[in-house]
Amino acid sequence: MIPALEAQGQKNIKEIFKGARLYLQPVTDIHLRSYNLREDNTKHGDIRYIYMFAAIAIFILVLACINFLNLSTARSATVQKKLACVK
């Protein structure tokens, strides 16, 4: 690659490639764990967003369970009052 660029007339090719770095990364991690590569111009996902949305989803589920317990307790109290009046 360097001789081809020198043939095109670029003279400081070796200076450009001195700062280049190569990173090895498992193929399974490319999509969600490549958010911190500065030299990469393609868009990737971010695993931190997955964790954040999962935490929000778990919080909403816990809130819904608490709400269900509260409503079912209130309903059972109402039903018990009605049964006491009938007896």
N, C-alpha and C. Protein backbone atom coordinates (compact mmCIF):
# COMPACT_ATOMS: atom_id res chain seq x y z
N MET A 1 0.82 -1.19 0.00
CA MET A 1 0.00 0.00 0.00
C MET A 1 0.86 1.25 0.00
N ILE A 2 1.93 1.24 0.76
CA ILE A 2 2.79 2.42 0.83
C ILE A 2 3.45 2.70 -0.51
N PRO A 3 4.01 1.70 -1.22
CA PRO A 3 4.58 2.02 -2.53
C PRO A 3 3.56 2.56 -3.53
N ALA A 4 2.32 2.08 -3.45
CA ALA A 4 1.30 2.59 -4.36
C ALA A 4 1.00 4.06 -4.09
N LEU A 5 0.97 4.44 -2.82
CA LEU A 5 0.72 5.85 -2.48
C LEU A 5 1.91 6.72 -2.85
N GLU A 6 3.12 6.19 -2.68
CA GLU A 6 4.30 6.96 -3.08
C GLU A 6 4.35 7.14 -4.58
N ALA A 7 3.84 6.16 -5.32
CA ALA A 7 3.81 6.28 -6.78
C ALA A 7 2.82 7.36 -7.21
N GLN A 8 1.80 7.63 -6.40
CA GLN A 8 0.83 8.68 -6.72
C GLN A 8 1.36 10.06 -6.41
N GLY A 9 2.48 10.16 -5.72
CA GLY A 9 3.09 11.46 -5.47
C GLY A 9 3.02 11.92 -4.03
N GLN A 10 2.48 11.15 -3.14
CA GLN A 10 2.45 11.55 -1.74
C GLN A 10 3.79 11.19 -1.11
N LYS A 11 4.38 12.17 -0.41
CA LYS A 11 5.74 11.98 0.08
C LYS A 11 5.81 11.63 1.57
N ASN A 12 4.87 12.02 2.35
CA ASN A 12 4.95 11.81 3.80
C ASN A 12 4.08 10.64 4.24
N ILE A 13 4.08 9.57 3.47
CA ILE A 13 3.24 8.40 3.76
C ILE A 13 3.68 7.73 5.05
N LYS A 14 4.96 7.59 5.26
CA LYS A 14 5.44 6.91 6.47
C LYS A 14 5.08 7.70 7.72
N GLU A 15 5.04 9.01 7.64
CA GLU A 15 4.64 9.84 8.78
C GLU A 15 3.15 9.64 9.09
N ILE A 16 2.35 9.48 8.05
CA ILE A 16 0.91 9.27 8.24
C ILE A 16 0.65 7.94 8.92
N PHE A 17 1.35 6.90 8.50
CA PHE A 17 1.11 5.56 9.04
C PHE A 17 1.81 5.31 10.37
N LYS A 18 2.66 6.22 10.85
CA LYS A 18 3.28 6.04 12.17
C LYS A 18 2.24 6.09 13.29
N GLY A 19 1.24 6.94 13.14
CA GLY A 19 0.22 7.07 14.17
C GLY A 19 -0.91 6.06 14.04
N ALA A 20 -0.89 5.23 13.02
CA ALA A 20 -1.97 4.26 12.81
C ALA A 20 -1.84 3.12 13.82
N ARG A 21 -2.99 2.66 14.30
CA ARG A 21 -3.02 1.55 15.25
C ARG A 21 -4.01 0.51 14.77
N LEU A 22 -3.70 -0.72 15.05
CA LEU A 22 -4.60 -1.82 14.72
C LEU A 22 -5.16 -2.40 16.00
N TYR A 23 -6.44 -2.69 15.99
CA TYR A 23 -7.11 -3.27 17.14
C TYR A 23 -7.70 -4.61 16.75
N LEU A 24 -7.56 -5.59 17.63
CA LEU A 24 -8.21 -6.88 17.43
C LEU A 24 -9.46 -6.92 18.30
N GLN A 25 -10.53 -7.38 17.71
CA GLN A 25 -11.79 -7.43 18.43
C GLN A 25 -12.55 -8.67 17.97
N PRO A 26 -13.18 -9.39 18.91
CA PRO A 26 -13.96 -10.56 18.50
C PRO A 26 -15.11 -10.15 17.58
N VAL A 27 -15.43 -11.00 16.64
CA VAL A 27 -16.48 -10.69 15.68
C VAL A 27 -17.83 -10.50 16.37
N THR A 28 -18.05 -11.22 17.46
CA THR A 28 -19.33 -11.11 18.15
C THR A 28 -19.49 -9.77 18.87
N ASP A 29 -18.42 -9.05 19.09
CA ASP A 29 -18.47 -7.77 19.80
C ASP A 29 -18.48 -6.56 18.87
N ILE A 30 -18.44 -6.75 17.59
CA ILE A 30 -18.30 -5.62 16.67
C ILE A 30 -19.50 -4.69 16.73
N HIS A 31 -20.71 -5.22 16.77
CA HIS A 31 -21.88 -4.36 16.65
C HIS A 31 -22.15 -3.54 17.91
N LEU A 32 -22.13 -4.15 19.08
CA LEU A 32 -22.54 -3.44 20.29
C LEU A 32 -21.40 -2.91 21.14
N ARG A 33 -20.20 -3.36 20.91
CA ARG A 33 -19.10 -2.93 21.79
C ARG A 33 -17.99 -2.20 21.04
N SER A 34 -18.34 -1.52 19.97
CA SER A 34 -17.34 -0.76 19.20
C SER A 34 -17.60 0.73 19.25
N TYR A 35 -18.21 1.22 20.30
CA TYR A 35 -18.59 2.62 20.36
C TYR A 35 -17.42 3.54 20.66
N ASN A 36 -16.30 3.05 21.14
CA ASN A 36 -15.21 3.92 21.56
C ASN A 36 -14.04 3.95 20.57
N LEU A 37 -14.22 3.47 19.36
CA LEU A 37 -13.15 3.53 18.37
C LEU A 37 -13.22 4.87 17.65
N ARG A 38 -12.17 5.64 17.72
CA ARG A 38 -12.18 6.98 17.12
C ARG A 38 -11.98 6.94 15.61
N GLU A 39 -11.23 5.97 15.14
CA GLU A 39 -10.90 5.94 13.72
C GLU A 39 -11.99 5.32 12.86
N ASP A 40 -13.02 4.77 13.47
CA ASP A 40 -14.06 4.07 12.75
C ASP A 40 -15.18 5.04 12.38
N ASN A 41 -15.49 5.15 11.10
CA ASN A 41 -16.51 6.10 10.65
C ASN A 41 -17.89 5.48 10.52
N THR A 42 -18.01 4.19 10.69
CA THR A 42 -19.32 3.55 10.55
C THR A 42 -20.08 3.64 11.87
N LYS A 43 -21.39 3.60 11.79
CA LYS A 43 -22.21 3.67 12.98
C LYS A 43 -22.38 2.28 13.58
N HIS A 44 -22.22 2.21 14.87
CA HIS A 44 -22.40 0.97 15.60
C HIS A 44 -23.39 1.20 16.72
N GLY A 45 -23.92 0.12 17.26
CA GLY A 45 -24.78 0.22 18.43
C GLY A 45 -23.93 0.44 19.68
N ASP A 46 -24.61 0.63 20.77
CA ASP A 46 -23.90 0.87 22.03
C ASP A 46 -24.54 0.02 23.11
N ILE A 47 -23.77 -0.84 23.73
CA ILE A 47 -24.28 -1.75 24.74
C ILE A 47 -24.79 -1.00 25.96
N ARG A 48 -24.28 0.21 26.18
CA ARG A 48 -24.75 0.99 27.33
C ARG A 48 -26.22 1.36 27.19
N TYR A 49 -26.70 1.60 25.97
CA TYR A 49 -28.12 1.89 25.76
C TYR A 49 -28.98 0.66 26.07
N ILE A 50 -28.48 -0.51 25.73
CA ILE A 50 -29.21 -1.74 26.04
C ILE A 50 -29.37 -1.89 27.55
N TYR A 51 -28.30 -1.66 28.28
CA TYR A 51 -28.37 -1.76 29.74
C TYR A 51 -29.32 -0.71 30.32
N MET A 52 -29.27 0.50 29.78
CA MET A 52 -30.11 1.58 30.29
C MET A 52 -31.59 1.26 30.06
N PHE A 53 -31.95 0.84 28.84
CA PHE A 53 -33.35 0.53 28.55
C PHE A 53 -33.83 -0.71 29.30
N ALA A 54 -32.95 -1.66 29.53
CA ALA A 54 -33.32 -2.83 30.33
C ALA A 54 -33.61 -2.43 31.77
N ALA A 55 -32.81 -1.54 32.32
CA ALA A 55 -33.04 -1.07 33.69
C ALA A 55 -34.37 -0.31 33.78
N ILE A 56 -34.67 0.50 32.78
CA ILE A 56 -35.94 1.22 32.76
C ILE A 56 -37.10 0.24 32.66
N ALA A 57 -36.97 -0.79 31.82
CA ALA A 57 -38.03 -1.78 31.66
C ALA A 57 -38.27 -2.54 32.96
N ILE A 58 -37.21 -2.91 33.66
CA ILE A 58 -37.36 -3.62 34.93
C ILE A 58 -38.02 -2.72 35.97
N PHE A 59 -37.66 -1.44 35.99
CA PHE A 59 -38.29 -0.50 36.90
C PHE A 59 -39.79 -0.38 36.63
N ILE A 60 -40.17 -0.31 35.36
CA ILE A 60 -41.59 -0.21 35.00
C ILE A 60 -42.34 -1.49 35.41
N LEU A 61 -41.71 -2.65 35.22
CA LEU A 61 -42.35 -3.91 35.64
C LEU A 61 -42.55 -3.97 37.15
N VAL A 62 -41.57 -3.53 37.91
CA VAL A 62 -41.70 -3.53 39.37
C VAL A 62 -42.81 -2.56 39.78
N LEU A 63 -42.86 -1.41 39.14
CA LEU A 63 -43.92 -0.44 39.43
C LEU A 63 -45.30 -1.00 39.11
N ALA A 64 -45.41 -1.72 38.00
CA ALA A 64 -46.69 -2.33 37.63
C ALA A 64 -47.09 -3.41 38.63
N CYS A 65 -46.14 -4.19 39.12
CA CYS A 65 -46.46 -5.23 40.12
C CYS A 65 -46.94 -4.59 41.42
N ILE A 66 -46.29 -3.53 41.85
CA ILE A 66 -46.72 -2.84 43.06
C ILE A 66 -48.12 -2.27 42.88
N ASN A 67 -48.38 -1.68 41.72
CA ASN A 67 -49.70 -1.13 41.42
C ASN A 67 -50.76 -2.23 41.42
N PHE A 68 -50.45 -3.37 40.83
CA PHE A 68 -51.40 -4.49 40.81
C PHE A 68 -51.71 -4.97 42.21
N LEU A 69 -50.69 -5.11 43.06
CA LEU A 69 -50.92 -5.54 44.44
C LEU A 69 -51.78 -4.53 45.20
N ASN A 70 -51.52 -3.26 44.98
CA ASN A 70 -52.28 -2.22 45.65
C ASN A 70 -53.75 -2.26 45.22
N LEU A 71 -53.99 -2.38 43.92
CA LEU A 71 -55.36 -2.41 43.43
C LEU A 71 -56.10 -3.68 43.87
N SER A 72 -55.43 -4.81 43.85
CA SER A 72 -56.09 -6.05 44.27
C SER A 72 -56.38 -6.05 45.76
N THR A 73 -55.52 -5.44 46.56
CA THR A 73 -55.79 -5.31 47.99
C THR A 73 -57.00 -4.41 48.23
N ALA A 74 -57.07 -3.31 47.52
CA ALA A 74 -58.21 -2.40 47.67
C ALA A 74 -59.50 -3.08 47.23
N ARG A 75 -59.45 -3.85 46.17
CA ARG A 75 -60.65 -4.54 45.69
C ARG A 75 -61.09 -5.60 46.70
N SER A 76 -60.14 -6.31 47.28
CA SER A 76 -60.52 -7.36 48.24
C SER A 76 -61.15 -6.74 49.48
N ALA A 77 -60.68 -5.57 49.88
CA ALA A 77 -61.29 -4.89 51.03
C ALA A 77 -62.72 -4.50 50.70
N THR A 78 -62.98 -4.03 49.48
CA THR A 78 -64.33 -3.66 49.07
C THR A 78 -65.23 -4.90 49.02
N VAL A 79 -64.73 -5.99 48.52
CA VAL A 79 -65.51 -7.23 48.43
C VAL A 79 -65.83 -7.74 49.82
N GLN A 80 -64.89 -7.65 50.75
CA GLN A 80 -65.14 -8.11 52.12
C GLN A 80 -66.23 -7.27 52.80
N LYS A 81 -66.24 -5.96 52.53
CA LYS A 81 -67.29 -5.10 53.09
C LYS A 81 -68.64 -5.49 52.54
N LYS A 82 -68.72 -5.79 51.25
CA LYS A 82 -69.99 -6.18 50.64
C LYS A 82 -70.47 -7.53 51.19
N LEU A 83 -69.54 -8.46 51.40
CA LEU A 83 -69.92 -9.76 51.95
C LEU A 83 -70.38 -9.62 53.40
N ALA A 84 -69.78 -8.73 54.15
CA ALA A 84 -70.18 -8.53 55.54
C ALA A 84 -71.58 -7.96 55.61
N CYS A 85 -71.94 -7.10 54.67
CA CYS A 85 -73.28 -6.51 54.65
C CYS A 85 -74.32 -7.53 54.26
N VAL A 86 -73.97 -8.45 53.37
CA VAL A 86 -74.90 -9.47 52.92
C VAL A 86 -75.20 -10.46 54.05
N LYS A 87 -74.23 -10.80 54.83
CA LYS A 87 -74.42 -11.78 55.91
C LYS A 87 -75.22 -11.12 56.97
